[in-house]
Amino acid sequence: MLSDPYRAKQLKSFIARLGLTHDSQVNWDLLDRALTHPSYSPEHNYEQLEFVGDAVIRLVAGEFLFEQFADASEGELTAIRSILVSDRTLSTIADGYGLDRFLNIAPSAVKDPTGEESRRAAAFEAVLGALYLSTHTFSLIRPWLDSHLMTHTDEVRSDPAYQNYKGALQGLTQERYQQLPEYRTTEIAQVHGDRERFEAEVWLLDQCWGRGKGHSKKAAEQVAAQIAYEAFQEKFN
């Protein structure tokens, strides 16, 4: 257990929010690192655990979708998974648990609101990495995360623009601006076992409205279009 009683109490409180008990097989030092921003400690922070957690959330989401939607096509599962593991979704889930309250971070970094979503998503991935490395199983993750994955999956599948976000987005931008969105797609460096080879951005009026990754250019653009479409809906509804 950590030597700082206050920090130990904080981490136990966070674990309780996840629905886990204080005597769960949590590596508390790893969890402390997962909830420490690089601005707070250049040496003891979440960056390496974020790397692990990125792989963990992709595998957990893939396993979950395979179990729940075994009859869906690979393309459909890939599209849904890309949304589930996006910064926007992960940040939303993390915010529901009040993750920011437990994150050690320098005041200067807190003052940067532009990085809030990505910062929260990165810390959340690090938490998943810490929980996985505590047992090398998903026993500390899936009992509380599955319900969130189902909720977000249901939202995606019930959206009338589902799997045709590019068409839906085009309709919105033509109606409001008489312009078509621009897609900027690049091939990204490969990590062993990672099939998401492309990253796409959606631009309109000199602003990026959405980013997404996919195993093909089309899949990446569809994910980026979905995020942009939702951003437009939120802005103008």
CSV table of N, CA and C in Angstrom, one decimal, residues 27-169:
chain,number,residue,atom,x,y,z
A,27,ASN,N,-2.9,-3.2,-7.8
A,27,ASN,CA,-1.5,-2.8,-7.5
A,27,ASN,C,-1.6,-1.2,-7.3
A,28,TRP,N,-1.6,-0.8,-6.1
A,28,TRP,CA,-1.9,0.6,-5.7
A,28,TRP,C,-0.8,1.5,-6.3
A,29,ASP,N,0.4,1.1,-6.4
A,29,ASP,CA,1.4,2.0,-6.9
A,29,ASP,C,1.2,2.2,-8.4
A,30,LEU,N,0.8,1.2,-9.1
A,30,LEU,CA,0.4,1.4,-10.5
A,30,LEU,C,-0.8,2.3,-10.7
A,31,LEU,N,-1.8,2.1,-9.8
A,31,LEU,CA,-3.0,3.0,-9.9
A,31,LEU,C,-2.6,4.4,-9.6
A,32,ASP,N,-1.7,4.6,-8.7
A,32,ASP,CA,-1.2,6.0,-8.3
A,32,ASP,C,-0.6,6.6,-9.6
A,33,ARG,N,0.3,5.8,-10.2
A,33,ARG,CA,0.9,6.3,-11.5
A,33,ARG,C,-0.1,6.7,-12.5
A,34,ALA,N,-1.1,5.8,-12.7
A,34,ALA,CA,-2.1,6.0,-13.7
A,34,ALA,C,-2.9,7.3,-13.5
A,35,LEU,N,-3.0,7.7,-12.2
A,35,LEU,CA,-3.7,8.9,-11.9
A,35,LEU,C,-2.8,10.1,-11.6
A,36,THR,N,-1.6,10.1,-12.3
A,36,THR,CA,-0.6,11.2,-12.1
A,36,THR,C,-0.3,11.7,-13.5
A,37,HIS,N,-0.5,13.0,-13.7
A,37,HIS,CA,-0.2,13.6,-15.0
A,37,HIS,C,1.3,14.0,-15.1
A,38,PRO,N,1.9,13.9,-16.3
A,38,PRO,CA,3.3,14.2,-16.4
A,38,PRO,C,3.7,15.6,-15.9
A,39,SER,N,2.7,16.6,-15.9
A,39,SER,CA,3.1,17.9,-15.4
A,39,SER,C,3.3,17.9,-13.9
A,40,TYR,N,2.7,16.9,-13.2
A,40,TYR,CA,2.9,16.7,-11.7
A,40,TYR,C,4.1,16.0,-11.4
A,41,SER,N,4.5,15.0,-12.2
A,41,SER,CA,5.7,14.2,-11.9
A,41,SER,C,6.3,13.7,-13.2
A,42,PRO,N,7.4,14.3,-13.7
A,42,PRO,CA,8.0,13.9,-14.9
A,42,PRO,C,8.4,12.4,-15.0
A,43,GLU,N,8.7,11.8,-13.8
A,43,GLU,CA,9.2,10.4,-13.7
A,43,GLU,C,8.1,9.4,-13.4
A,44,HIS,N,7.2,9.8,-12.5
A,44,HIS,CA,6.2,8.9,-12.0
A,44,HIS,C,4.8,9.3,-12.5
A,45,ASN,N,4.5,9.0,-13.7
A,45,ASN,CA,3.2,9.4,-14.3
A,45,ASN,C,2.6,8.3,-15.2
A,46,TYR,N,1.5,8.7,-15.9
A,46,TYR,CA,0.7,7.7,-16.5
A,46,TYR,C,1.1,7.3,-18.0
A,47,GLU,N,2.1,7.9,-18.5
A,47,GLU,CA,2.4,7.8,-19.9
A,47,GLU,C,2.6,6.3,-20.4
A,48,GLN,N,3.4,5.6,-19.7
A,48,GLN,CA,3.7,4.2,-20.1
A,48,GLN,C,2.4,3.3,-19.8
A,49,LEU,N,1.7,3.6,-18.8
A,49,LEU,CA,0.5,2.8,-18.5
A,49,LEU,C,-0.6,3.2,-19.5
A,50,GLU,N,-0.6,4.4,-20.0
A,50,GLU,CA,-1.5,4.8,-21.1
A,50,GLU,C,-1.3,3.9,-22.3
A,51,PHE,N,0.0,3.6,-22.6
A,51,PHE,CA,0.4,2.8,-23.8
A,51,PHE,C,-0.2,1.4,-23.6
A,52,VAL,N,-0.1,0.8,-22.4
A,52,VAL,CA,-0.7,-0.5,-22.1
A,52,VAL,C,-2.2,-0.4,-22.2
A,53,GLY,N,-2.8,0.6,-21.6
A,53,GLY,CA,-4.2,0.7,-21.5
A,53,GLY,C,-4.9,0.9,-22.9
A,54,ASP,N,-4.2,1.5,-23.8
A,54,ASP,CA,-4.7,1.7,-25.2
A,54,ASP,C,-4.9,0.3,-25.8
A,55,ALA,N,-4.0,-0.6,-25.5
A,55,ALA,CA,-4.2,-2.0,-26.0
A,55,ALA,C,-5.3,-2.7,-25.3
A,56,VAL,N,-5.4,-2.5,-24.0
A,56,VAL,CA,-6.4,-3.1,-23.1
A,56,VAL,C,-7.8,-2.8,-23.6
A,57,ILE,N,-8.1,-1.5,-23.8
A,57,ILE,CA,-9.4,-1.1,-24.1
A,57,ILE,C,-9.8,-1.6,-25.5
A,58,ARG,N,-8.9,-1.7,-26.4
A,58,ARG,CA,-9.2,-2.2,-27.7
A,58,ARG,C,-9.5,-3.7,-27.6
A,59,LEU,N,-8.8,-4.4,-26.8
A,59,LEU,CA,-9.1,-5.9,-26.7
A,59,LEU,C,-10.4,-6.1,-25.9
A,60,VAL,N,-10.6,-5.4,-24.9
A,60,VAL,CA,-11.8,-5.5,-24.1
A,60,VAL,C,-13.0,-5.2,-25.0
A,61,ALA,N,-13.0,-4.1,-25.7
A,61,ALA,CA,-14.1,-3.7,-26.6
A,61,ALA,C,-14.3,-4.7,-27.6
A,62,GLY,N,-13.2,-5.2,-28.2
A,62,GLY,CA,-13.3,-6.3,-29.2
A,62,GLY,C,-13.9,-7.6,-28.7
A,63,GLU,N,-13.5,-8.0,-27.5
A,63,GLU,CA,-14.1,-9.2,-26.9
A,63,GLU,C,-15.5,-9.0,-26.6
A,64,PHE,N,-15.9,-7.8,-26.0
A,64,PHE,CA,-17.3,-7.5,-25.7
A,64,PHE,C,-18.2,-7.5,-26.9
A,65,LEU,N,-17.7,-6.9,-28.0
A,65,LEU,CA,-18.5,-6.9,-29.2
A,65,LEU,C,-18.7,-8.2,-29.8
A,66,PHE,N,-17.6,-9.0,-29.8
A,66,PHE,CA,-17.7,-10.4,-30.3
A,66,PHE,C,-18.7,-11.2,-29.6
A,67,GLU,N,-18.7,-11.1,-28.3
A,67,GLU,CA,-19.7,-11.8,-27.4
A,67,GLU,C,-21.1,-11.4,-27.7
A,68,GLN,N,-21.3,-10.1,-27.8
A,68,GLN,CA,-22.7,-9.5,-27.8
A,68,GLN,C,-23.3,-9.5,-29.2
A,69,PHE,N,-22.4,-9.4,-30.2
A,69,PHE,CA,-22.9,-9.2,-31.6
A,69,PHE,C,-22.1,-10.1,-32.6
A,70,ALA,N,-22.2,-11.4,-32.3
A,70,ALA,CA,-21.5,-12.4,-33.0
A,70,ALA,C,-21.9,-12.5,-34.5
A,71,ASP,N,-23.1,-12.0,-34.8
A,71,ASP,CA,-23.5,-12.1,-36.2
A,71,ASP,C,-23.2,-10.9,-37.0
A,72,ALA,N,-22.6,-9.9,-36.4
A,72,ALA,CA,-22.3,-8.6,-37.1
A,72,ALA,C,-21.1,-8.8,-38.0
A,73,SER,N,-21.0,-8.1,-39.0
A,73,SER,CA,-19.8,-8.2,-39.9
A,73,SER,C,-18.6,-7.5,-39.2
A,74,GLU,N,-17.4,-7.9,-39.8
A,74,GLU,CA,-16.2,-7.4,-39.2
A,74,GLU,C,-16.2,-5.8,-39.4
A,75,GLY,N,-16.6,-5.4,-40.5
A,75,GLY,CA,-16.6,-3.9,-40.8
A,75,GLY,C,-17.5,-3.2,-39.7
A,76,GLU,N,-18.7,-3.8,-39.4
A,76,GLU,CA,-19.6,-3.1,-38.5
A,76,GLU,C,-18.9,-3.1,-37.1
A,77,LEU,N,-18.3,-4.3,-36.7
A,77,LEU,CA,-17.7,-4.3,-35.4
A,77,LEU,C,-16.5,-3.4,-35.3
A,78,THR,N,-15.8,-3.2,-36.3
A,78,THR,CA,-14.6,-2.3,-36.3
A,78,THR,C,-15.1,-0.9,-36.2
A,79,ALA,N,-16.2,-0.5,-36.9
A,79,ALA,CA,-16.7,0.8,-36.8
A,79,ALA,C,-17.2,1.1,-35.4
A,80,ILE,N,-17.9,0.2,-34.8
A,80,ILE,CA,-18.4,0.4,-33.4
A,80,ILE,C,-17.2,0.5,-32.5
A,81,ARG,N,-16.3,-0.4,-32.6
A,81,ARG,CA,-15.1,-0.4,-31.7
A,81,ARG,C,-14.4,0.9,-31.8
A,82,SER,N,-14.2,1.5,-33.0
A,82,SER,CA,-13.5,2.7,-33.1
A,82,SER,C,-14.2,3.9,-32.3
A,83,ILE,N,-15.5,3.8,-32.2
A,83,ILE,CA,-16.2,4.8,-31.4
A,83,ILE,C,-16.0,4.5,-29.9
A,84,LEU,N,-16.1,3.3,-29.6
A,84,LEU,CA,-16.0,2.9,-28.2
A,84,LEU,C,-14.6,3.3,-27.6
A,85,VAL,N,-13.6,3.2,-28.4
A,85,VAL,CA,-12.2,3.5,-27.9
A,85,VAL,C,-11.8,4.9,-28.2
A,86,SER,N,-12.6,5.8,-28.7
A,86,SER,CA,-12.3,7.1,-29.0
A,86,SER,C,-12.1,7.9,-27.7
A,87,ASP,N,-11.3,9.0,-27.8
A,87,ASP,CA,-11.1,9.9,-26.7
A,87,ASP,C,-12.4,10.4,-26.1
A,88,ARG,N,-13.3,10.7,-27.0
A,88,ARG,CA,-14.6,11.3,-26.6
A,88,ARG,C,-15.4,10.3,-25.7
A,89,THR,N,-15.5,9.0,-26.1
A,89,THR,CA,-16.2,8.0,-25.3
A,89,THR,C,-15.5,7.8,-24.0
A,90,LEU,N,-14.2,7.6,-24.1
A,90,LEU,CA,-13.4,7.3,-22.9
A,90,LEU,C,-13.5,8.4,-21.9
A,91,SER,N,-13.4,9.6,-22.4
A,91,SER,CA,-13.5,10.8,-21.5
A,91,SER,C,-14.9,10.9,-20.8
A,92,THR,N,-15.9,10.6,-21.6
A,92,THR,CA,-17.3,10.6,-21.0
A,92,THR,C,-17.4,9.6,-19.9
A,93,ILE,N,-16.9,8.4,-20.1
A,93,ILE,CA,-17.0,7.3,-19.1
A,93,ILE,C,-16.2,7.8,-17.9
A,94,ALA,N,-15.0,8.3,-18.1
A,94,ALA,CA,-14.1,8.7,-17.0
A,94,ALA,C,-14.7,9.8,-16.2
A,95,ASP,N,-15.4,10.7,-16.9
A,95,ASP,CA,-16.0,11.9,-16.2
A,95,ASP,C,-17.2,11.4,-15.3
A,96,GLY,N,-17.8,10.3,-15.7
A,96,GLY,CA,-18.9,9.8,-14.9
A,96,GLY,C,-18.4,9.3,-13.6
A,97,TYR,N,-17.2,8.9,-13.5
A,97,TYR,CA,-16.6,8.4,-12.3
A,97,TYR,C,-15.8,9.5,-11.5
A,98,GLY,N,-15.9,10.7,-12.0
A,98,GLY,CA,-15.2,11.8,-11.4
A,98,GLY,C,-13.7,11.7,-11.4
A,99,LEU,N,-13.2,11.2,-12.5
A,99,LEU,CA,-11.7,10.9,-12.5
A,99,LEU,C,-10.9,12.1,-12.2
A,100,ASP,N,-11.3,13.3,-12.7
A,100,ASP,CA,-10.5,14.5,-12.5
A,100,ASP,C,-10.2,14.8,-11.0
A,101,ARG,N,-11.1,14.4,-10.1
A,101,ARG,CA,-10.9,14.6,-8.7
A,101,ARG,C,-9.8,13.8,-8.1
A,102,PHE,N,-9.4,12.8,-8.8
A,102,PHE,CA,-8.3,11.9,-8.3
A,102,PHE,C,-7.0,12.0,-9.0
A,103,LEU,N,-7.0,12.9,-10.0
A,103,LEU,CA,-5.8,13.0,-10.9
A,103,LEU,C,-4.9,14.1,-10.3
A,104,ASN,N,-3.6,13.6,-10.0
A,104,ASN,CA,-2.6,14.6,-9.6
A,104,ASN,C,-2.1,15.3,-10.8
A,105,ILE,N,-2.2,16.6,-10.8
A,105,ILE,CA,-1.9,17.4,-12.0
A,105,ILE,C,-1.5,18.8,-11.6
A,106,ALA,N,-0.5,19.4,-12.3
A,106,ALA,CA,0.0,20.7,-12.0
A,106,ALA,C,-1.1,21.7,-12.3
A,107,PRO,N,-1.2,22.8,-11.6
A,107,PRO,CA,-2.2,23.8,-11.8
A,107,PRO,C,-2.1,24.4,-13.3
A,108,SER,N,-0.9,24.5,-13.8
A,108,SER,CA,-0.7,25.1,-15.1
A,108,SER,C,-1.4,24.2,-16.2
A,109,ALA,N,-1.4,22.9,-16.0
A,109,ALA,CA,-2.0,22.0,-17.0
A,109,ALA,C,-3.5,22.1,-16.9
A,110,VAL,N,-4.0,22.2,-15.7
A,110,VAL,CA,-5.5,22.3,-15.5
A,110,VAL,C,-6.0,23.5,-16.2
A,111,LYS,N,-5.2,24.6,-16.3
A,111,LYS,CA,-5.7,25.8,-16.9
A,111,LYS,C,-5.8,25.7,-18.5
A,112,ASP,N,-5.4,24.6,-19.0
A,112,ASP,CA,-5.5,24.4,-20.5
A,112,ASP,C,-6.7,23.6,-20.8
A,113,PRO,N,-7.9,24.2,-21.1
A,113,PRO,CA,-9.1,23.5,-21.3
A,113,PRO,C,-9.1,22.8,-22.6
A,114,THR,N,-8.3,23.2,-23.6
A,114,THR,CA,-8.3,22.5,-24.9
A,114,THR,C,-7.8,21.0,-24.8
A,115,GLY,N,-7.0,20.7,-23.8
A,115,GLY,CA,-6.6,19.3,-23.7
A,115,GLY,C,-7.3,18.5,-22.7
A,116,GLU,N,-8.4,19.0,-22.2
A,116,GLU,CA,-9.1,18.3,-21.1
A,116,GLU,C,-9.6,16.9,-21.5
A,117,GLU,N,-10.3,16.8,-22.7
A,117,GLU,CA,-10.8,15.6,-23.1
A,117,GLU,C,-9.7,14.5,-23.3
A,118,SER,N,-8.7,14.9,-24.0
A,118,SER,CA,-7.6,13.9,-24.3
A,118,SER,C,-6.8,13.6,-23.1
A,119,ARG,N,-6.7,14.5,-22.1
A,119,ARG,CA,-6.0,14.3,-20.9
A,119,ARG,C,-6.8,13.3,-20.0
A,120,ARG,N,-8.1,13.5,-20.0
A,120,ARG,CA,-9.0,12.6,-19.2
A,120,ARG,C,-9.0,11.2,-19.8
A,121,ALA,N,-9.0,11.1,-21.2
A,121,ALA,CA,-9.0,9.8,-21.8
A,121,ALA,C,-7.7,9.1,-21.6
A,122,ALA,N,-6.6,9.8,-21.7
A,122,ALA,CA,-5.3,9.2,-21.5
A,122,ALA,C,-5.2,8.6,-20.1
A,123,ALA,N,-5.6,9.4,-19.1
A,123,ALA,CA,-5.6,8.9,-17.7
A,123,ALA,C,-6.5,7.7,-17.5
A,124,PHE,N,-7.6,7.7,-18.2
A,124,PHE,CA,-8.5,6.6,-18.1
A,124,PHE,C,-7.9,5.3,-18.7
A,125,GLU,N,-7.3,5.5,-19.9
A,125,GLU,CA,-6.6,4.3,-20.4
A,125,GLU,C,-5.5,3.8,-19.5
A,126,ALA,N,-4.8,4.8,-18.8
A,126,ALA,CA,-3.7,4.3,-17.9
A,126,ALA,C,-4.3,3.6,-16.7
A,127,VAL,N,-5.5,4.0,-16.3
A,127,VAL,CA,-6.2,3.2,-15.2
A,127,VAL,C,-6.5,1.8,-15.6
A,128,LEU,N,-7.0,1.7,-16.9
A,128,LEU,CA,-7.2,0.3,-17.4
A,128,LEU,C,-5.9,-0.5,-17.5
A,129,GLY,N,-4.9,0.2,-17.9
A,129,GLY,CA,-3.6,-0.5,-17.9
A,129,GLY,C,-3.1,-1.0,-16.6
A,130,ALA,N,-3.3,-0.1,-15.6
A,130,ALA,CA,-2.9,-0.5,-14.2
A,130,ALA,C,-3.8,-1.6,-13.6
A,131,LEU,N,-5.1,-1.6,-13.9
A,131,LEU,CA,-5.9,-2.7,-13.4
A,131,LEU,C,-5.6,-4.0,-14.1
A,132,TYR,N,-5.3,-3.9,-15.4
A,132,TYR,CA,-5.0,-5.1,-16.1
A,132,TYR,C,-3.6,-5.7,-15.6
A,133,LEU,N,-2.6,-4.9,-15.4
A,133,LEU,CA,-1.3,-5.4,-14.9
A,133,LEU,C,-1.4,-5.8,-13.5
A,134,SER,N,-2.4,-5.4,-12.8
A,134,SER,CA,-2.6,-5.9,-11.4
A,134,SER,C,-2.8,-7.4,-11.3
A,135,THR,N,-3.6,-7.9,-12.3
A,135,THR,CA,-3.9,-9.3,-12.3
A,135,THR,C,-3.6,-10.1,-13.6
A,136,HIS,N,-3.3,-9.3,-14.6
A,136,HIS,CA,-3.1,-9.8,-16.0
A,136,HIS,C,-4.3,-10.5,-16.5
A,137,THR,N,-5.5,-10.0,-16.0
A,137,THR,CA,-6.8,-10.5,-16.5
A,137,THR,C,-7.7,-9.3,-16.6
A,138,PHE,N,-8.9,-9.5,-17.1
A,138,PHE,CA,-9.9,-8.3,-17.1
A,138,PHE,C,-10.8,-8.4,-15.9
A,139,SER,N,-10.5,-9.1,-14.9
A,139,SER,CA,-11.4,-9.3,-13.7
A,139,SER,C,-11.6,-8.0,-13.0
A,140,LEU,N,-10.7,-7.0,-13.1
A,140,LEU,CA,-11.0,-5.7,-12.4
A,140,LEU,C,-11.5,-4.7,-13.3
A,141,ILE,N,-11.8,-5.1,-14.6
A,141,ILE,CA,-12.2,-4.1,-15.6
A,141,ILE,C,-13.6,-4.4,-16.1
A,142,ARG,N,-13.9,-5.6,-16.6
A,142,ARG,CA,-15.1,-5.9,-17.3
A,142,ARG,C,-16.4,-5.8,-16.4
A,143,PRO,N,-16.3,-6.2,-15.1
A,143,PRO,CA,-17.5,-6.1,-14.2
A,143,PRO,C,-18.1,-4.7,-14.2
A,144,TRP,N,-17.4,-3.6,-14.4
A,144,TRP,CA,-18.0,-2.3,-14.3
A,144,TRP,C,-17.9,-1.6,-15.7
A,145,LEU,N,-17.0,-2.0,-16.6
A,145,LEU,CA,-16.9,-1.4,-17.9
A,145,LEU,C,-17.9,-1.9,-18.9
A,146,ASP,N,-18.3,-3.1,-18.8
A,146,ASP,CA,-19.2,-3.7,-19.8
A,146,ASP,C,-20.5,-2.9,-20.0
A,147,SER,N,-21.1,-2.4,-18.9
A,147,SER,CA,-22.4,-1.7,-19.0
A,147,SER,C,-22.2,-0.4,-19.8
A,148,HIS,N,-21.0,0.2,-19.7
A,148,HIS,CA,-20.8,1.4,-20.4
A,148,HIS,C,-20.6,1.1,-21.9
A,149,LEU,N,-19.9,0.0,-22.2
A,149,LEU,CA,-19.7,-0.4,-23.6
A,149,LEU,C,-21.1,-0.7,-24.2
A,150,MET,N,-22.0,-1.3,-23.5
A,150,MET,CA,-23.3,-1.6,-24.0
A,150,MET,C,-24.1,-0.3,-24.3
A,151,THR,N,-24.0,0.6,-23.3
A,151,THR,CA,-24.8,1.8,-23.5
A,151,THR,C,-24.3,2.6,-24.7
A,152,HIS,N,-23.0,2.7,-24.9
A,152,HIS,CA,-22.5,3.5,-26.0
A,152,HIS,C,-22.7,2.7,-27.3
A,153,THR,N,-22.6,1.4,-27.3
A,153,THR,CA,-22.9,0.6,-28.5
A,153,THR,C,-24.4,0.8,-28.9
A,154,ASP,N,-25.3,0.7,-28.0
A,154,ASP,CA,-26.7,0.9,-28.3
A,154,ASP,C,-27.0,2.3,-28.9
A,155,GLU,N,-26.3,3.3,-28.4
A,155,GLU,CA,-26.4,4.7,-28.9
A,155,GLU,C,-26.0,4.8,-30.3
A,156,VAL,N,-24.8,4.1,-30.6
A,156,VAL,CA,-24.3,4.1,-32.0
A,156,VAL,C,-25.3,3.4,-32.9
A,157,ARG,N,-25.7,2.2,-32.5
A,157,ARG,CA,-26.6,1.4,-33.4
A,157,ARG,C,-28.0,2.0,-33.6
A,158,SER,N,-28.4,2.8,-32.6
A,158,SER,CA,-29.8,3.4,-32.8
A,158,SER,C,-29.8,4.7,-33.5
A,159,ASP,N,-28.6,5.3,-33.8
A,159,ASP,CA,-28.5,6.5,-34.5
A,159,ASP,C,-29.0,6.3,-35.9
A,160,PRO,N,-29.9,7.2,-36.4
A,160,PRO,CA,-30.4,7.0,-37.8
A,160,PRO,C,-29.3,7.2,-38.8
A,161,ALA,N,-28.2,7.8,-38.5
A,161,ALA,CA,-27.1,8.0,-39.4
A,161,ALA,C,-26.1,6.9,-39.3
A,162,TYR,N,-26.3,5.9,-38.5
A,162,TYR,CA,-25.4,4.8,-38.3
A,162,TYR,C,-24.9,4.2,-39.6
A,163,GLN,N,-23.6,4.1,-39.7
A,163,GLN,CA,-22.9,3.5,-40.9
A,163,GLN,C,-23.0,4.4,-42.1
A,164,ASN,N,-23.6,5.5,-42.0
A,164,ASN,CA,-23.6,6.4,-43.2
A,164,ASN,C,-23.4,7.9,-42.7
A,165,TYR,N,-22.5,8.0,-41.8
A,165,TYR,CA,-22.3,9.3,-41.2
A,165,TYR,C,-21.7,10.3,-42.2
A,166,LYS,N,-21.0,9.8,-43.2
A,166,LYS,CA,-20.5,10.7,-44.2
A,166,LYS,C,-21.6,11.4,-45.0
A,167,GLY,N,-22.6,10.6,-45.3
A,167,GLY,CA,-23.8,11.1,-46.1
A,167,GLY,C,-24.5,12.1,-45.2
A,168,ALA,N,-24.7,11.7,-43.9
A,168,ALA,CA,-25.5,12.6,-43.0
A,168,ALA,C,-24.7,13.9,-42.8
A,169,LEU,N,-23.4,13.8,-42.6
A,169,LEU,CA,-22.6,15.0,-42.4
A,169,LEU,C,-22.7,15.9,-43.6
